[in-house]
């Protein structure tokens, strides 16, 4: 509006749930003539997997009769130009020539020919005399009922906010005018004519946004801008992220072909994620002047209201990398990562939301995701592994996790009407799983891949469970049956709840009978394959296969580094490991933070996709940001004992921590702890109005009421 950027969007959805933005343009308007302009982009078949598209179109609509003056359409003076200067650049991810790490599902990058670009299209002074009148698409979008095209619905999450982010420093440069350590924008930088130079920027941590490059002159110059989360050595290993010696940049890139004009500003159409940026500049007969270069950081605000202080500084360090990961991935939806796939995966989202809600108490993204996933449901009862999605990826294990997330949401907010609307879909998932059960009672082979966790050296399954007949897959089913039973109990459907609970116990007992090795004291994953998987023993603890006393013994085996497992949980599966520690009271959470300590030691500022020794592809992956949730539920021991956090149990497991001072948000208000464990236990617990609970410590239980309790 009048040359100022107001917004971009809309929020990603699907054609049946096409989101629209609601904007207040008044602060951008002036008396007299105003200019409203919009840029509409469609990457076609190569668009990101998370972008569903019907066709290219634009609609602007005022909410009242006076506001209708802005309505899109030729009658209000709207004109259209197809921008012939921008071309999408395919990202070649197969073979590892352009990017390292495999599957790339985000948008193509940009190629811009400046000589063809309609410079100044946002400004009042621009001459649009050769633009065509806009044409109406007579496919009326509706908000309910039927539609020939888009069915409009309002945005369900917070809009992104932009923030200017200067580049931190130049890490390498073969251009004399740019020394190592230099920053952009302080003075113009001249690149000589008929030369080629490279400048490497190190932002110090991974971030994302829309890098803006302002240049003048340099007609026929080519600038290739490459973005990467990390640098690589000759063996494509990352090593310590702060050690740049002998490493090069590999990643996606934009290419700009310059026309020699003054104050040309180039920025990507879609956001870029990076810690490192390389400018590869080849000039022709004119020198190029770089006026400025900076990033416009863009993400939805994260309203952090929780806090956690303790005696071990590692907790603050891990908090920092978890928080930064959550902050970067808060976009239209909560993204799986910010570079490679950028989608909303079901399995990824459960630990992601655990962390997000622990820090914020905000359920906006949670409700939005549950609705979107249910909108995607397939005829066989499964939901795609991620959504929105232009393709079809299905992991039935993620359909179970959708039910687990319903249970998580129930315990947080207790909304019965929401839960009731999904009870039929819960049964559909279980109906599908019953078709997979082998004669021996174990979950068998599916036509879909049954992703469990990242295994070493790679893949989402082991040799023991790739074809089913798996203790892990069966116990996953039993675990979710138990969660569903609690949902149905809460909704007053006791008979069905009892059936789910009985079925869950049945499958847990079948697994114990077929897969538990009493001599070793741990579980095989497959009774026909000698493969001891730590994940199976973790799930056995959580599904009622053993008595309370047996669970403690099994959990000690699970956590013992001397136990000869053929495979151990990766960082995603630590969600279940930490939950089993909560249930049994066994283990030292500080000790189990060792993988995150290794992440920090490797110079990383966010949580990655896998263990650091696996050279993880993604540097920002929020499914491993879940430790901050367990600061509260495990270390501080704050867990709801009834839906909607009506009642709470506080049973801390501090290990050798000397004190815990915490604030934890719930829908009913803030829970506050101030506890000291040196010698005699001392401290206070404050519950919000309307909440009751119990304090459990060293085998004793003390009732808690709203307000402050002194221990």
GROMACS .gro file of C-alpha atoms in nm, residues 214-609:
model
  396
  214UNK     CA    1   2.053  -0.340  -0.275
  215UNK     CA    2   2.290  -0.272  -0.565
  216UNK     CA    3   2.366  -0.008  -0.827
  217UNK     CA    4   2.537  -0.029  -1.167
  218UNK     CA    5   2.713  -0.346  -1.277
  219UNK     CA    6   2.525  -0.395  -1.603
  220UNK     CA    7   2.533  -0.763  -1.714
  221UNK     CA    8   2.672  -0.869  -1.376
  222UNK     CA    9   2.563  -1.213  -1.251
  223UNK     CA   10   2.517  -1.266  -0.878
  224UNK     CA   11   2.463  -1.616  -0.745
  225UNK     CA   12   2.358  -1.629  -0.381
  226UNK     CA   13   2.392  -1.962  -0.203
  227UNK     CA   14   2.230  -2.045   0.134
  228UNK     CA   15   2.326  -2.320   0.377
  229UNK     CA   16   2.267  -2.412   0.739
  230UNK     CA   17   2.627  -2.537   0.774
  231UNK     CA   18   2.954  -2.583   0.584
  232UNK     CA   19   3.093  -2.918   0.470
  233UNK     CA   20   3.436  -3.077   0.450
  234UNK     CA   21   3.560  -3.290   0.159
  235UNK     CA   22   3.366  -3.591   0.295
  236UNK     CA   23   3.043  -3.390   0.331
  237UNK     CA   24   3.076  -3.395   0.709
  238UNK     CA   25   2.989  -3.083   0.906
  239UNK     CA   26   3.201  -3.125   1.219
  240UNK     CA   27   3.201  -2.833   1.461
  241UNK     CA   28   2.984  -2.566   1.302
  242UNK     CA   29   3.213  -2.287   1.423
  243UNK     CA   30   3.522  -2.436   1.260
  244UNK     CA   31   3.523  -2.314   0.900
  245UNK     CA   32   3.871  -2.437   0.807
  246UNK     CA   33   3.881  -2.646   0.490
  247UNK     CA   34   3.502  -2.636   0.448
  248UNK     CA   35   3.283  -2.518   0.162
  249UNK     CA   36   2.923  -2.414   0.121
  250UNK     CA   37   2.664  -2.637  -0.047
  251UNK     CA   38   2.300  -2.543  -0.075
  252UNK     CA   39   2.014  -2.385  -0.263
  253UNK     CA   40   2.080  -2.065  -0.458
  254UNK     CA   41   1.919  -1.764  -0.625
  255UNK     CA   42   2.064  -1.604  -0.939
  256UNK     CA   43   2.026  -1.237  -1.033
  257UNK     CA   44   2.117  -1.095  -1.375
  258UNK     CA   45   2.167  -0.718  -1.340
  259UNK     CA   46   2.061  -0.442  -1.576
  260UNK     CA   47   2.288  -0.165  -1.444
  261UNK     CA   48   2.009   0.035  -1.281
  262UNK     CA   49   2.043   0.232  -0.958
  263UNK     CA   50   1.926   0.111  -0.618
  264UNK     CA   51   1.792  -0.219  -0.742
  265UNK     CA   52   1.660  -0.431  -0.454
  266UNK     CA   53   1.653  -0.808  -0.492
  267UNK     CA   54   1.493  -1.047  -0.244
  268UNK     CA   55   1.365  -1.405  -0.268
  269UNK     CA   56   0.997  -1.469  -0.331
  270UNK     CA   57   0.991  -1.735  -0.056
  271UNK     CA   58   1.186  -1.729   0.270
  272UNK     CA   59   1.541  -1.864   0.285
  273UNK     CA   60   1.698  -2.047   0.579
  274UNK     CA   61   2.069  -2.011   0.643
  275UNK     CA   62   2.357  -1.960   0.876
  276UNK     CA   63   2.597  -1.912   0.585
  277UNK     CA   64   2.542  -1.711   0.266
  278UNK     CA   65   2.786  -1.694  -0.024
  279UNK     CA   66   2.775  -1.411  -0.277
  280UNK     CA   67   2.938  -1.524  -0.602
  281UNK     CA   68   2.970  -1.209  -0.815
  282UNK     CA   69   3.085  -1.196  -1.178
  283UNK     CA   70   3.093  -0.845  -1.325
  284UNK     CA   71   3.107  -0.743  -1.693
  285UNK     CA   72   3.223  -0.406  -1.825
  286UNK     CA   73   3.082  -0.198  -1.539
  287UNK     CA   74   3.177  -0.204  -1.172
  288UNK     CA   75   2.905  -0.305  -0.926
  289UNK     CA   76   2.823  -0.114  -0.609
  290UNK     CA   77   2.668  -0.304  -0.317
  291UNK     CA   78   2.473  -0.043  -0.124
  292UNK     CA   79   2.338  -0.271   0.150
  293UNK     CA   80   2.260  -0.633   0.233
  294UNK     CA   81   2.053  -0.752   0.529
  295UNK     CA   82   1.789  -1.007   0.623
  296UNK     CA   83   1.422  -0.944   0.692
  297UNK     CA   84   1.359  -1.205   0.960
  298UNK     CA   85   1.003  -1.337   0.947
  299UNK     CA   86   0.816  -1.561   1.191
  300UNK     CA   87   0.506  -1.564   1.407
  301UNK     CA   88   0.563  -1.433   1.760
  302UNK     CA   89   0.615  -1.690   2.036
  303UNK     CA   90   0.465  -1.553   2.358
  304UNK     CA   91   0.700  -1.725   2.609
  305UNK     CA   92   0.557  -1.691   2.960
  306UNK     CA   93   0.719  -1.994   3.125
  307UNK     CA   94   1.050  -1.987   3.308
  308UNK     CA   95   1.284  -2.245   3.457
  309UNK     CA   96   1.590  -2.183   3.672
  310UNK     CA   97   1.812  -2.439   3.835
  311UNK     CA   98   2.166  -2.492   3.964
  312UNK     CA   99   2.302  -2.664   3.651
  313UNK     CA  100   2.388  -2.419   3.366
  314UNK     CA  101   2.327  -2.693   3.107
  315UNK     CA  102   1.952  -2.644   3.150
  316UNK     CA  103   1.971  -2.280   3.036
  317UNK     CA  104   2.189  -2.378   2.738
  318UNK     CA  105   1.947  -2.650   2.625
  319UNK     CA  106   1.651  -2.414   2.681
  320UNK     CA  107   1.818  -2.165   2.448
  321UNK     CA  108   1.860  -2.406   2.154
  322UNK     CA  109   1.508  -2.544   2.202
  323UNK     CA  110   1.350  -2.198   2.219
  324UNK     CA  111   1.538  -2.078   1.910
  325UNK     CA  112   1.421  -2.385   1.716
  326UNK     CA  113   1.058  -2.327   1.814
  327UNK     CA  114   1.083  -1.958   1.724
  328UNK     CA  115   1.214  -2.023   1.374
  329UNK     CA  116   0.955  -2.290   1.293
  330UNK     CA  117   0.650  -2.083   1.393
  331UNK     CA  118   0.517  -1.988   1.051
  332UNK     CA  119   0.170  -2.036   0.896
  333UNK     CA  120   0.179  -2.374   1.066
  334UNK     CA  121   0.442  -2.529   1.292
  335UNK     CA  122   0.703  -2.653   1.045
  336UNK     CA  123   0.907  -2.973   1.063
  337UNK     CA  124   1.221  -2.779   0.969
  338UNK     CA  125   1.310  -2.455   0.791
  339UNK     CA  126   1.527  -2.569   0.499
  340UNK     CA  127   1.454  -2.909   0.344
  341UNK     CA  128   1.087  -3.000   0.383
  342UNK     CA  129   0.917  -2.715   0.576
  343UNK     CA  130   0.595  -2.911   0.630
  344UNK     CA  131   0.366  -2.988   0.922
  345UNK     CA  132   0.429  -3.356   0.999
  346UNK     CA  133   0.204  -3.538   1.246
  347UNK     CA  134   0.478  -3.736   1.420
  348UNK     CA  135   0.709  -3.436   1.437
  349UNK     CA  136   0.437  -3.214   1.572
  350UNK     CA  137   0.362  -3.400   1.894
  351UNK     CA  138   0.701  -3.332   2.059
  352UNK     CA  139   0.705  -2.991   1.889
  353UNK     CA  140   0.373  -2.898   2.051
  354UNK     CA  141   0.482  -3.039   2.387
  355UNK     CA  142   0.766  -2.790   2.387
  356UNK     CA  143   0.567  -2.501   2.238
  357UNK     CA  144   0.276  -2.527   2.483
  358UNK     CA  145   0.510  -2.571   2.780
  359UNK     CA  146   0.678  -2.238   2.707
  360UNK     CA  147   0.370  -2.044   2.596
  361UNK     CA  148   0.052  -2.208   2.725
  362UNK     CA  149  -0.087  -2.117   2.381
  363UNK     CA  150  -0.304  -2.378   2.209
  364UNK     CA  151  -0.370  -2.189   1.883
  365UNK     CA  152  -0.134  -2.398   1.669
  366UNK     CA  153  -0.247  -2.715   1.848
  367UNK     CA  154  -0.615  -2.668   1.758
  368UNK     CA  155  -0.531  -2.562   1.404
  369UNK     CA  156  -0.315  -2.869   1.343
  370UNK     CA  157  -0.570  -3.117   1.477
  371UNK     CA  158  -0.833  -2.970   1.244
  372UNK     CA  159  -0.601  -2.973   0.942
  373UNK     CA  160  -0.489  -3.331   0.999
  374UNK     CA  161  -0.848  -3.447   1.031
  375UNK     CA  162  -0.936  -3.263   0.708
  376UNK     CA  163  -0.678  -3.477   0.530
  377UNK     CA  164  -0.819  -3.816   0.633
  378UNK     CA  165  -0.809  -4.095   0.375
  379UNK     CA  166  -1.088  -4.351   0.308
  380UNK     CA  167  -0.899  -4.627   0.497
  381UNK     CA  168  -0.895  -4.420   0.818
  382UNK     CA  169  -0.534  -4.306   0.799
  383UNK     CA  170  -0.425  -3.946   0.776
  384UNK     CA  171  -0.135  -3.839   0.555
  385UNK     CA  172   0.194  -3.805   0.739
  386UNK     CA  173   0.186  -3.427   0.694
  387UNK     CA  174  -0.065  -3.164   0.592
  388UNK     CA  175  -0.125  -2.940   0.401
  389UNK     CA  176   0.020  -3.160   0.128
  390UNK     CA  177  -0.002  -3.167  -0.250
  391UNK     CA  178   0.096  -3.537  -0.260
  392UNK     CA  179   0.020  -3.841  -0.045
  393UNK     CA  180   0.265  -3.961   0.221
  394UNK     CA  181   0.123  -4.206   0.473
  395UNK     CA  182   0.283  -4.355   0.786
  396UNK     CA  183   0.010  -4.533   0.988
  397UNK     CA  184   0.218  -4.486   1.303
  398UNK     CA  185   0.148  -4.113   1.263
  399UNK     CA  186  -0.228  -4.181   1.256
  400UNK     CA  187  -0.185  -4.326   1.605
  401UNK     CA  188   0.014  -4.020   1.711
  402UNK     CA  189  -0.279  -3.800   1.601
  403UNK     CA  190  -0.488  -3.978   1.867
  404UNK     CA  191  -0.208  -3.938   2.123
  405UNK     CA  192  -0.215  -3.564   2.047
  406UNK     CA  193  -0.592  -3.555   2.106
  407UNK     CA  194  -0.521  -3.698   2.450
  408UNK     CA  195  -0.251  -3.435   2.512
  409UNK     CA  196  -0.497  -3.162   2.413
  410UNK     CA  197  -0.765  -3.310   2.640
  411UNK     CA  198  -0.536  -3.299   2.941
  412UNK     CA  199  -0.446  -2.937   2.866
  413UNK     CA  200  -0.787  -2.784   2.790
  414UNK     CA  201  -1.059  -3.047   2.840
  415UNK     CA  202  -1.279  -2.929   2.548
  416UNK     CA  203  -1.542  -3.203   2.527
  417UNK     CA  204  -1.714  -3.078   2.211
  418UNK     CA  205  -1.387  -3.088   2.019
  419UNK     CA  206  -1.309  -3.439   2.140
  420UNK     CA  207  -1.660  -3.565   2.061
  421UNK     CA  208  -1.623  -3.451   1.701
  422UNK     CA  209  -1.327  -3.686   1.656
  423UNK     CA  210  -1.444  -4.008   1.827
  424UNK     CA  211  -1.552  -4.169   1.500
  425UNK     CA  212  -1.214  -4.096   1.344
  426UNK     CA  213  -1.038  -4.261   1.639
  427UNK     CA  214  -1.225  -4.582   1.563
  428UNK     CA  215  -1.138  -4.556   1.193
  429UNK     CA  216  -0.766  -4.561   1.276
  430UNK     CA  217  -0.812  -4.865   1.500
  431UNK     CA  218  -1.017  -5.041   1.231
  432UNK     CA  219  -0.723  -5.000   0.994
  433UNK     CA  220  -0.476  -5.135   1.250
  434UNK     CA  221  -0.689  -5.444   1.309
  435UNK     CA  222  -0.640  -5.534   0.942
  436UNK     CA  223  -0.262  -5.547   1.005
  437UNK     CA  224  -0.261  -5.786   1.300
  438UNK     CA  225  -0.093  -6.121   1.229
  439UNK     CA  226  -0.223  -6.456   1.355
  440UNK     CA  227   0.029  -6.439   1.641
  441UNK     CA  228  -0.124  -6.109   1.758
  442UNK     CA  229   0.158  -5.877   1.653
  443UNK     CA  230   0.111  -5.588   1.411
  444UNK     CA  231   0.233  -5.705   1.072
  445UNK     CA  232   0.316  -5.558   0.736
  446UNK     CA  233   0.138  -5.253   0.594
  447UNK     CA  234   0.121  -5.135   0.235
  448UNK     CA  235   0.249  -4.804   0.379
  449UNK     CA  236   0.591  -4.754   0.541
  450UNK     CA  237   0.560  -4.777   0.921
  451UNK     CA  238   0.806  -4.511   1.031
  452UNK     CA  239   0.927  -4.559   1.388
  453UNK     CA  240   1.238  -4.347   1.448
  454UNK     CA  241   1.565  -4.263   1.272
  455UNK     CA  242   1.785  -4.571   1.296
  456UNK     CA  243   2.163  -4.593   1.256
  457UNK     CA  244   2.303  -4.573   0.994
  458UNK     CA  245   1.982  -4.451   0.825
  459UNK     CA  246   1.615  -4.522   0.764
  460UNK     CA  247   1.298  -4.511   0.971
  461UNK     CA  248   1.296  -4.884   1.047
  462UNK     CA  249   1.533  -5.163   1.151
  463UNK     CA  250   1.591  -5.501   0.988
  464UNK     CA  251   1.360  -5.644   1.255
  465UNK     CA  252   1.053  -5.426   1.198
  466UNK     CA  253   1.065  -5.321   0.834
  467UNK     CA  254   0.820  -5.600   0.741
  468UNK     CA  255   0.611  -5.576   1.057
  469UNK     CA  256   0.572  -5.861   1.310
  470UNK     CA  257   0.707  -5.603   1.549
  471UNK     CA  258   0.689  -5.551   1.924
  472UNK     CA  259   0.738  -5.176   1.873
  473UNK     CA  260   0.456  -5.142   1.622
  474UNK     CA  261   0.225  -5.350   1.841
  475UNK     CA  262   0.311  -5.158   2.158
  476UNK     CA  263   0.260  -4.829   1.971
  477UNK     CA  264  -0.092  -4.955   1.903
  478UNK     CA  265  -0.141  -5.061   2.266
  479UNK     CA  266  -0.011  -4.723   2.389
  480UNK     CA  267  -0.266  -4.534   2.176
  481UNK     CA  268  -0.551  -4.768   2.274
  482UNK     CA  269  -0.480  -4.667   2.633
  483UNK     CA  270  -0.485  -4.297   2.544
  484UNK     CA  271  -0.813  -4.341   2.355
  485UNK     CA  272  -0.967  -4.524   2.653
  486UNK     CA  273  -0.901  -4.219   2.872
  487UNK     CA  274  -1.059  -3.990   2.610
  488UNK     CA  275  -1.373  -4.204   2.591
  489UNK     CA  276  -1.394  -4.227   2.971
  490UNK     CA  277  -1.391  -3.849   2.989
  491UNK     CA  278  -1.670  -3.830   2.730
  492UNK     CA  279  -1.886  -4.071   2.929
  493UNK     CA  280  -1.851  -4.358   2.681
  494UNK     CA  281  -1.744  -4.609   2.945
  495UNK     CA  282  -1.825  -4.928   2.755
  496UNK     CA  283  -1.610  -4.840   2.455
  497UNK     CA  284  -1.337  -4.704   2.684
  498UNK     CA  285  -1.327  -5.036   2.869
  499UNK     CA  286  -1.298  -5.220   2.536
  500UNK     CA  287  -1.005  -5.003   2.423
  501UNK     CA  288  -0.834  -5.052   2.759
  502UNK     CA  289  -0.878  -5.430   2.745
  503UNK     CA  290  -0.747  -5.442   2.387
  504UNK     CA  291  -0.443  -5.238   2.485
  505UNK     CA  292  -0.359  -5.475   2.771
  506UNK     CA  293  -0.414  -5.774   2.544
  507UNK     CA  294  -0.160  -5.653   2.289
  508UNK     CA  295   0.091  -5.558   2.561
  509UNK     CA  296   0.063  -5.910   2.709
  510UNK     CA  297   0.101  -6.072   2.366
  511UNK     CA  298   0.421  -5.876   2.310
  512UNK     CA  299   0.555  -5.975   2.651
  513UNK     CA  300   0.481  -6.340   2.584
  514UNK     CA  301   0.645  -6.341   2.239
  515UNK     CA  302   0.927  -6.086   2.269
  516UNK     CA  303   1.041  -6.046   2.630
  517UNK     CA  304   1.371  -6.223   2.700
  518UNK     CA  305   1.376  -6.299   3.075
  519UNK     CA  306   1.743  -6.399   3.062
  520UNK     CA  307   1.847  -6.056   2.933
  521UNK     CA  308   1.561  -5.871   3.096
  522UNK     CA  309   1.479  -5.670   2.779
  523UNK     CA  310   1.271  -5.704   2.462
  524UNK     CA  311   1.334  -5.835   2.114
  525UNK     CA  312   1.153  -5.632   1.852
  526UNK     CA  313   1.064  -5.936   1.642
  527UNK     CA  314   1.034  -6.288   1.791
  528UNK     CA  315   1.187  -6.432   1.474
  529UNK     CA  316   1.487  -6.195   1.454
  530UNK     CA  317   1.755  -6.158   1.721
  531UNK     CA  318   1.743  -5.780   1.744
  532UNK     CA  319   1.714  -5.614   2.084
  533UNK     CA  320   1.567  -5.268   2.038
  534UNK     CA  321   1.563  -5.026   2.331
  535UNK     CA  322   1.240  -4.872   2.195
  536UNK     CA  323   1.043  -5.194   2.253
  537UNK     CA  324   1.146  -5.205   2.620
  538UNK     CA  325   1.058  -4.836   2.664
  539UNK     CA  326   0.708  -4.892   2.525
  540UNK     CA  327   0.661  -5.202   2.738
  541UNK     CA  328   0.708  -4.982   3.046
  542UNK     CA  329   0.437  -4.746   2.917
  543UNK     CA  330   0.173  -5.003   2.818
  544UNK     CA  331   0.106  -5.213   3.128
  545UNK     CA  332   0.296  -5.524   3.027
  546UNK     CA  333   0.465  -5.538   3.370
  547UNK     CA  334   0.393  -5.469   3.735
  548UNK     CA  335   0.515  -5.146   3.895
  549UNK     CA  336   0.810  -5.328   4.053
  550UNK     CA  337   0.898  -5.503   3.724
  551UNK     CA  338   0.874  -5.173   3.540
  552UNK     CA  339   1.143  -5.021   3.761
  553UNK     CA  340   1.376  -5.315   3.698
  554UNK     CA  341   1.311  -5.297   3.322
  555UNK     CA  342   1.367  -4.920   3.321
  556UNK     CA  343   1.703  -4.961   3.493
  557UNK     CA  344   1.799  -5.201   3.211
  558UNK     CA  345   1.676  -4.952   2.951
  559UNK     CA  346   1.894  -4.674   3.091
  560UNK     CA  347   2.200  -4.887   3.166
  561UNK     CA  348   2.470  -4.814   2.907
  562UNK     CA  349   2.598  -5.170   2.957
  563UNK     CA  350   2.273  -5.325   2.827
  564UNK     CA  351   2.355  -5.479   2.489
  565UNK     CA  352   2.086  -5.325   2.270
  566UNK     CA  353   2.125  -5.360   1.893
  567UNK     CA  354   1.960  -5.019   1.855
  568UNK     CA  355   1.888  -4.732   2.095
  569UNK     CA  356   1.635  -4.452   2.076
  570UNK     CA  357   1.718  -4.153   1.861
  571UNK     CA  358   1.634  -3.803   1.982
  572UNK     CA  359   1.272  -3.812   1.861
  573UNK     CA  360   1.203  -4.129   2.058
  574UNK     CA  361   1.339  -3.974   2.377
  575UNK     CA  362   0.983  -3.845   2.419
  576UNK     CA  363   0.884  -4.200   2.515
  577UNK     CA  364   1.205  -4.254   2.714
  578UNK     CA  365   1.139  -3.944   2.925
  579UNK     CA  366   0.773  -4.042   2.970
  580UNK     CA  367   0.885  -4.384   3.097
  581UNK     CA  368   1.118  -4.209   3.343
  582UNK     CA  369   0.820  -4.005   3.463
  583UNK     CA  370   0.614  -4.319   3.515
  584UNK     CA  371   0.877  -4.520   3.700
  585UNK     CA  372   1.074  -4.252   3.882
  586UNK     CA  373   1.390  -4.420   3.752
  587UNK     CA  374   1.678  -4.231   3.592
  588UNK     CA  375   1.859  -3.899   3.597
  589UNK     CA  376   1.725  -3.646   3.348
  590UNK     CA  377   2.043  -3.438   3.359
  591UNK     CA  378   2.245  -3.741   3.251
  592UNK     CA  379   2.002  -3.814   2.966
  593UNK     CA  380   2.053  -3.460   2.830
  594UNK     CA  381   2.397  -3.571   2.709
  595UNK     CA  382   2.294  -3.578   2.336
  596UNK     CA  383   2.178  -3.216   2.362
  597UNK     CA  384   2.503  -3.127   2.538
  598UNK     CA  385   2.685  -3.278   2.239
  599UNK     CA  386   2.475  -3.061   2.006
  600UNK     CA  387   2.584  -2.747   2.188
  601UNK     CA  388   2.947  -2.863   2.193
  602UNK     CA  389   2.932  -2.898   1.812
  603UNK     CA  390   2.867  -2.524   1.779
  604UNK     CA  391   2.496  -2.557   1.702
  605UNK     CA  392   2.237  -2.301   1.816
  606UNK     CA  393   1.924  -2.509   1.747
  607UNK     CA  394   1.812  -2.871   1.781
  608UNK     CA  395   1.886  -3.096   1.479
  609UNK     CA  396   1.702  -3.385   1.317
   0.00000   0.00000   0.00000
